[in-house]
Amino acid sequence: MSNQIEEFNAYRSKMNEKLLADNNKVVKRIFNLDTNAFAAGSLDVKTKELLGLVASTVLRCDDCVKYHLESSYNEGVSKEEIMETLSIATLVGGTIVIPHLRKAYEYWEELENQQG
């Protein structure tokens, strides 16, 4: 696993643990809602992750983009599916999301390279 992926996941895990340990009811409910929203339902997990990727790209949240890219990768999403999803996000979000598109592409390459 690349340093970028390891560092992102280690930081995310550490900080989520701290946030949840603070025992704030609202924060815990938001985390729970997020977990449940992305569980399989009428839409499968793969579709939900791709929807999350579009929203995260349009909202320009690089951490969110990384999270949804990795979740999509783990769901077996192909590079072609990712690029089509990111193209929709760029269309909806406009040229301001191009820097986030670059970072997303770089992170996807890291995910693909972790196999090699």
Short mmCIF file of N, CA and C in Angstrom, two decimals:
data_model
loop_
_atom_site.label_atom_id
_atom_site.label_comp_id
_atom_site.label_asym_id
_atom_site.label_seq_id
_atom_site.Cartn_x
_atom_site.Cartn_y
_atom_site.Cartn_z
N MET A 1 0.85 -1.18 0.00
CA MET A 1 0.00 0.00 0.00
C MET A 1 0.90 1.24 0.00
N SER A 2 0.51 2.23 -0.79
CA SER A 2 1.33 3.43 -0.89
C SER A 2 1.25 4.25 0.39
N ASN A 3 2.21 5.13 0.56
CA ASN A 3 2.19 6.01 1.73
C ASN A 3 0.96 6.89 1.75
N GLN A 4 0.54 7.38 0.59
CA GLN A 4 -0.62 8.26 0.52
C GLN A 4 -1.86 7.53 1.06
N ILE A 5 -2.03 6.29 0.66
CA ILE A 5 -3.19 5.51 1.10
C ILE A 5 -3.06 5.17 2.58
N GLU A 6 -1.89 4.72 2.99
CA GLU A 6 -1.66 4.38 4.40
C GLU A 6 -1.86 5.59 5.30
N GLU A 7 -1.28 6.72 4.91
CA GLU A 7 -1.39 7.93 5.72
C GLU A 7 -2.84 8.39 5.84
N PHE A 8 -3.57 8.37 4.73
CA PHE A 8 -4.97 8.78 4.75
C PHE A 8 -5.78 7.88 5.68
N ASN A 9 -5.62 6.58 5.53
CA ASN A 9 -6.41 5.64 6.34
C ASN A 9 -6.02 5.68 7.81
N ALA A 10 -4.74 5.83 8.09
CA ALA A 10 -4.28 5.89 9.49
C ALA A 10 -4.83 7.15 10.17
N TYR A 11 -4.73 8.28 9.49
CA TYR A 11 -5.23 9.54 10.06
C TYR A 11 -6.74 9.48 10.26
N ARG A 12 -7.44 9.00 9.25
CA ARG A 12 -8.90 8.91 9.33
C ARG A 12 -9.33 8.02 10.50
N SER A 13 -8.70 6.86 10.62
CA SER A 13 -9.04 5.93 11.71
C SER A 13 -8.75 6.55 13.07
N LYS A 14 -7.57 7.16 13.20
CA LYS A 14 -7.18 7.77 14.48
C LYS A 14 -8.15 8.86 14.89
N MET A 15 -8.47 9.74 13.96
CA MET A 15 -9.34 10.87 14.29
C MET A 15 -10.79 10.43 14.49
N ASN A 16 -11.26 9.45 13.71
CA ASN A 16 -12.62 8.95 13.93
C ASN A 16 -12.74 8.33 15.32
N GLU A 17 -11.71 7.60 15.71
CA GLU A 17 -11.71 6.98 17.04
C GLU A 17 -11.78 8.06 18.13
N LYS A 18 -11.01 9.12 17.97
CA LYS A 18 -11.03 10.21 18.95
C LYS A 18 -12.39 10.90 18.97
N LEU A 19 -12.92 11.19 17.80
CA LEU A 19 -14.22 11.86 17.73
C LEU A 19 -15.32 11.02 18.38
N LEU A 20 -15.34 9.74 18.10
CA LEU A 20 -16.37 8.88 18.65
C LEU A 20 -16.18 8.64 20.14
N ALA A 21 -14.93 8.65 20.60
CA ALA A 21 -14.65 8.47 22.03
C ALA A 21 -15.11 9.68 22.85
N ASP A 22 -15.26 10.80 22.20
CA ASP A 22 -15.72 12.01 22.90
C ASP A 22 -17.18 11.89 23.33
N ASN A 23 -17.85 10.88 22.79
CA ASN A 23 -19.22 10.52 23.20
C ASN A 23 -20.24 11.62 22.96
N ASN A 24 -20.11 12.32 21.82
CA ASN A 24 -21.08 13.34 21.45
C ASN A 24 -22.21 12.66 20.67
N LYS A 25 -23.42 12.77 21.19
CA LYS A 25 -24.56 12.07 20.61
C LYS A 25 -24.80 12.46 19.15
N VAL A 26 -24.69 13.74 18.82
CA VAL A 26 -24.94 14.22 17.46
C VAL A 26 -23.90 13.65 16.50
N VAL A 27 -22.64 13.72 16.88
CA VAL A 27 -21.57 13.19 16.03
C VAL A 27 -21.76 11.69 15.81
N LYS A 28 -22.07 10.96 16.88
CA LYS A 28 -22.29 9.52 16.74
C LYS A 28 -23.46 9.22 15.81
N ARG A 29 -24.51 10.00 15.90
CA ARG A 29 -25.69 9.78 15.05
C ARG A 29 -25.37 10.10 13.59
N ILE A 30 -24.58 11.13 13.36
CA ILE A 30 -24.19 11.46 11.98
C ILE A 30 -23.34 10.34 11.39
N PHE A 31 -22.38 9.83 12.16
CA PHE A 31 -21.55 8.72 11.70
C PHE A 31 -22.43 7.50 11.40
N ASN A 32 -23.38 7.22 12.28
CA ASN A 32 -24.27 6.09 12.08
C ASN A 32 -25.13 6.27 10.84
N LEU A 33 -25.65 7.46 10.66
CA LEU A 33 -26.46 7.76 9.49
C LEU A 33 -25.66 7.56 8.21
N ASP A 34 -24.42 8.03 8.20
CA ASP A 34 -23.54 7.88 7.05
C ASP A 34 -23.31 6.39 6.74
N THR A 35 -23.01 5.62 7.76
CA THR A 35 -22.79 4.18 7.58
C THR A 35 -24.02 3.51 6.99
N ASN A 36 -25.17 3.81 7.55
CA ASN A 36 -26.41 3.20 7.08
C ASN A 36 -26.82 3.67 5.68
N ALA A 37 -26.54 4.92 5.36
CA ALA A 37 -26.90 5.45 4.05
C ALA A 37 -26.16 4.74 2.92
N PHE A 38 -24.94 4.31 3.19
CA PHE A 38 -24.12 3.66 2.16
C PHE A 38 -24.21 2.14 2.19
N ALA A 39 -25.07 1.59 3.02
CA ALA A 39 -25.31 0.14 3.03
C ALA A 39 -26.22 -0.22 1.86
N ALA A 40 -26.14 -1.47 1.43
CA ALA A 40 -26.99 -1.94 0.33
C ALA A 40 -28.45 -1.77 0.69
N GLY A 41 -29.23 -1.34 -0.26
CA GLY A 41 -30.67 -1.17 -0.11
C GLY A 41 -31.28 -1.30 -1.48
N SER A 42 -32.17 -0.40 -1.84
CA SER A 42 -32.71 -0.39 -3.20
C SER A 42 -31.60 -0.18 -4.22
N LEU A 43 -30.60 0.62 -3.82
CA LEU A 43 -29.38 0.78 -4.63
C LEU A 43 -28.28 -0.07 -4.02
N ASP A 44 -27.46 -0.66 -4.86
CA ASP A 44 -26.34 -1.45 -4.34
C ASP A 44 -25.22 -0.53 -3.85
N VAL A 45 -24.30 -1.10 -3.10
CA VAL A 45 -23.21 -0.32 -2.50
C VAL A 45 -22.37 0.36 -3.57
N LYS A 46 -22.08 -0.33 -4.65
CA LYS A 46 -21.27 0.24 -5.73
C LYS A 46 -21.90 1.52 -6.26
N THR A 47 -23.19 1.49 -6.54
CA THR A 47 -23.89 2.67 -7.04
C THR A 47 -23.86 3.81 -6.03
N LYS A 48 -24.07 3.48 -4.77
CA LYS A 48 -24.06 4.51 -3.72
C LYS A 48 -22.67 5.14 -3.59
N GLU A 49 -21.62 4.34 -3.71
CA GLU A 49 -20.26 4.89 -3.62
C GLU A 49 -19.98 5.83 -4.80
N LEU A 50 -20.45 5.46 -5.98
CA LEU A 50 -20.24 6.33 -7.14
C LEU A 50 -21.03 7.62 -7.00
N LEU A 51 -22.23 7.54 -6.44
CA LEU A 51 -22.99 8.75 -6.15
C LEU A 51 -22.26 9.62 -5.12
N GLY A 52 -21.72 8.98 -4.10
CA GLY A 52 -20.94 9.70 -3.10
C GLY A 52 -19.72 10.36 -3.70
N LEU A 53 -19.10 9.68 -4.68
CA LEU A 53 -17.93 10.24 -5.35
C LEU A 53 -18.30 11.49 -6.14
N VAL A 54 -19.42 11.46 -6.85
CA VAL A 54 -19.86 12.64 -7.58
C VAL A 54 -20.11 13.80 -6.62
N ALA A 55 -20.89 13.55 -5.58
CA ALA A 55 -21.20 14.62 -4.63
C ALA A 55 -19.94 15.16 -3.98
N SER A 56 -19.03 14.29 -3.59
CA SER A 56 -17.79 14.72 -2.93
C SER A 56 -16.91 15.54 -3.85
N THR A 57 -16.88 15.17 -5.13
CA THR A 57 -16.08 15.92 -6.10
C THR A 57 -16.68 17.30 -6.32
N VAL A 58 -18.00 17.34 -6.51
CA VAL A 58 -18.68 18.62 -6.73
C VAL A 58 -18.50 19.53 -5.51
N LEU A 59 -18.55 18.94 -4.32
CA LEU A 59 -18.37 19.72 -3.09
C LEU A 59 -16.91 20.01 -2.77
N ARG A 60 -16.01 19.44 -3.57
CA ARG A 60 -14.56 19.67 -3.47
C ARG A 60 -13.98 19.24 -2.13
N CYS A 61 -14.41 18.07 -1.68
CA CYS A 61 -13.90 17.49 -0.44
C CYS A 61 -12.91 16.38 -0.79
N ASP A 62 -11.62 16.69 -0.80
CA ASP A 62 -10.62 15.71 -1.20
C ASP A 62 -10.60 14.47 -0.31
N ASP A 63 -10.78 14.64 1.00
CA ASP A 63 -10.83 13.47 1.87
C ASP A 63 -12.02 12.58 1.53
N CYS A 64 -13.15 13.20 1.24
CA CYS A 64 -14.35 12.44 0.88
C CYS A 64 -14.13 11.72 -0.45
N VAL A 65 -13.50 12.39 -1.40
CA VAL A 65 -13.21 11.78 -2.70
C VAL A 65 -12.33 10.56 -2.49
N LYS A 66 -11.28 10.68 -1.68
CA LYS A 66 -10.39 9.54 -1.41
C LYS A 66 -11.18 8.39 -0.79
N TYR A 67 -12.01 8.70 0.17
CA TYR A 67 -12.80 7.67 0.83
C TYR A 67 -13.68 6.92 -0.18
N HIS A 68 -14.39 7.66 -1.02
CA HIS A 68 -15.29 7.02 -1.98
C HIS A 68 -14.53 6.32 -3.11
N LEU A 69 -13.36 6.83 -3.47
CA LEU A 69 -12.54 6.12 -4.45
C LEU A 69 -12.10 4.76 -3.89
N GLU A 70 -11.63 4.76 -2.66
CA GLU A 70 -11.17 3.51 -2.06
C GLU A 70 -12.33 2.53 -1.85
N SER A 71 -13.46 3.04 -1.41
CA SER A 71 -14.63 2.18 -1.24
C SER A 71 -15.08 1.63 -2.59
N SER A 72 -15.06 2.46 -3.61
CA SER A 72 -15.43 2.01 -4.96
C SER A 72 -14.44 0.95 -5.46
N TYR A 73 -13.18 1.20 -5.22
CA TYR A 73 -12.15 0.23 -5.62
C TYR A 73 -12.41 -1.12 -4.95
N ASN A 74 -12.72 -1.07 -3.67
CA ASN A 74 -12.99 -2.31 -2.92
C ASN A 74 -14.27 -3.00 -3.39
N GLU A 75 -15.16 -2.24 -4.01
CA GLU A 75 -16.40 -2.81 -4.56
C GLU A 75 -16.21 -3.35 -5.98
N GLY A 76 -14.98 -3.23 -6.50
CA GLY A 76 -14.68 -3.77 -7.82
C GLY A 76 -14.99 -2.83 -8.98
N VAL A 77 -15.11 -1.55 -8.69
CA VAL A 77 -15.38 -0.58 -9.74
C VAL A 77 -14.15 -0.48 -10.65
N SER A 78 -14.38 -0.42 -11.94
CA SER A 78 -13.28 -0.34 -12.92
C SER A 78 -12.82 1.11 -13.09
N LYS A 79 -11.63 1.26 -13.66
CA LYS A 79 -11.11 2.60 -13.94
C LYS A 79 -12.04 3.34 -14.90
N GLU A 80 -12.59 2.62 -15.87
CA GLU A 80 -13.51 3.24 -16.82
C GLU A 80 -14.75 3.77 -16.11
N GLU A 81 -15.28 3.01 -15.16
CA GLU A 81 -16.44 3.47 -14.39
C GLU A 81 -16.09 4.68 -13.54
N ILE A 82 -14.91 4.67 -12.94
CA ILE A 82 -14.46 5.82 -12.14
C ILE A 82 -14.33 7.06 -13.02
N MET A 83 -13.71 6.90 -14.19
CA MET A 83 -13.51 8.06 -15.06
C MET A 83 -14.84 8.61 -15.57
N GLU A 84 -15.79 7.73 -15.86
CA GLU A 84 -17.10 8.20 -16.29
C GLU A 84 -17.81 8.94 -15.16
N THR A 85 -17.68 8.42 -13.95
CA THR A 85 -18.26 9.06 -12.77
C THR A 85 -17.62 10.42 -12.54
N LEU A 86 -16.29 10.48 -12.61
CA LEU A 86 -15.59 11.75 -12.40
C LEU A 86 -15.88 12.74 -13.52
N SER A 87 -16.14 12.24 -14.72
CA SER A 87 -16.48 13.16 -15.81
C SER A 87 -17.83 13.82 -15.55
N ILE A 88 -18.77 13.07 -15.00
CA ILE A 88 -20.07 13.65 -14.64
C ILE A 88 -19.88 14.67 -13.52
N ALA A 89 -19.07 14.33 -12.54
CA ALA A 89 -18.81 15.25 -11.44
C ALA A 89 -18.18 16.55 -11.95
N THR A 90 -17.28 16.44 -12.91
CA THR A 90 -16.62 17.62 -13.45
C THR A 90 -17.60 18.45 -14.26
N LEU A 91 -18.47 17.79 -15.01
CA LEU A 91 -19.50 18.49 -15.75
C LEU A 91 -20.43 19.26 -14.81
N VAL A 92 -20.88 18.59 -13.77
CA VAL A 92 -21.81 19.21 -12.82
C VAL A 92 -21.11 20.32 -12.02
N GLY A 93 -19.89 20.04 -11.58
CA GLY A 93 -19.18 20.97 -10.71
C GLY A 93 -18.49 22.10 -11.44
N GLY A 94 -18.20 21.91 -12.72
CA GLY A 94 -17.52 22.94 -13.50
C GLY A 94 -16.00 22.86 -13.37
N THR A 95 -15.35 23.77 -14.04
CA THR A 95 -13.89 23.71 -14.10
C THR A 95 -13.21 23.89 -12.75
N ILE A 96 -13.92 24.42 -11.77
CA ILE A 96 -13.33 24.60 -10.44
C ILE A 96 -12.98 23.26 -9.80
N VAL A 97 -13.60 22.17 -10.24
CA VAL A 97 -13.29 20.86 -9.65
C VAL A 97 -12.12 20.16 -10.34
N ILE A 98 -11.56 20.73 -11.40
CA ILE A 98 -10.46 20.08 -12.11
C ILE A 98 -9.27 19.78 -11.19
N PRO A 99 -8.86 20.67 -10.28
CA PRO A 99 -7.77 20.29 -9.36
C PRO A 99 -8.12 19.05 -8.52
N HIS A 100 -9.38 18.90 -8.16
CA HIS A 100 -9.81 17.74 -7.38
C HIS A 100 -9.88 16.50 -8.26
N LEU A 101 -10.19 16.70 -9.54
CA LEU A 101 -10.15 15.61 -10.51
C LEU A 101 -8.72 15.07 -10.64
N ARG A 102 -7.75 15.96 -10.68
CA ARG A 102 -6.34 15.54 -10.75
C ARG A 102 -5.95 14.71 -9.52
N LYS A 103 -6.33 15.20 -8.35
CA LYS A 103 -6.00 14.47 -7.12
C LYS A 103 -6.72 13.13 -7.07
N ALA A 104 -7.95 13.09 -7.55
CA ALA A 104 -8.71 11.83 -7.59
C ALA A 104 -8.03 10.83 -8.52
N TYR A 105 -7.61 11.29 -9.67
CA TYR A 105 -6.93 10.42 -10.63
C TYR A 105 -5.65 9.85 -10.03
N GLU A 106 -4.89 10.72 -9.38
CA GLU A 106 -3.65 10.30 -8.73
C GLU A 106 -3.92 9.24 -7.65
N TYR A 107 -4.95 9.46 -6.84
CA TYR A 107 -5.27 8.51 -5.78
C TYR A 107 -5.74 7.18 -6.36
N TRP A 108 -6.54 7.22 -7.43
CA TRP A 108 -6.98 5.99 -8.08
C TRP A 108 -5.77 5.20 -8.59
N GLU A 109 -4.80 5.90 -9.19
CA GLU A 109 -3.57 5.23 -9.64
C GLU A 109 -2.85 4.55 -8.48
N GLU A 110 -2.82 5.22 -7.33
CA GLU A 110 -2.20 4.62 -6.13
C GLU A 110 -2.95 3.35 -5.72
N LEU A 111 -4.26 3.40 -5.77
CA LEU A 111 -5.06 2.22 -5.42
C LEU A 111 -4.76 1.07 -6.40
N GLU A 112 -4.68 1.39 -7.68
CA GLU A 112 -4.37 0.35 -8.67
C GLU A 112 -2.96 -0.20 -8.48
N ASN A 113 -2.02 0.67 -8.14
CA ASN A 113 -0.62 0.26 -7.98
C ASN A 113 -0.37 -0.55 -6.73
N GLN A 114 -1.26 -0.46 -5.74
CA GLN A 114 -1.06 -1.23 -4.52
C GLN A 114 -1.16 -2.74 -4.81
N GLN A 115 -1.83 -3.09 -5.89
CA GLN A 115 -1.95 -4.51 -6.29
C GLN A 115 -0.66 -5.00 -6.91
N GLY A 116 0.07 -4.11 -7.59
CA GLY A 116 1.24 -4.49 -8.35
C GLY A 116 2.45 -4.51 -7.54
#
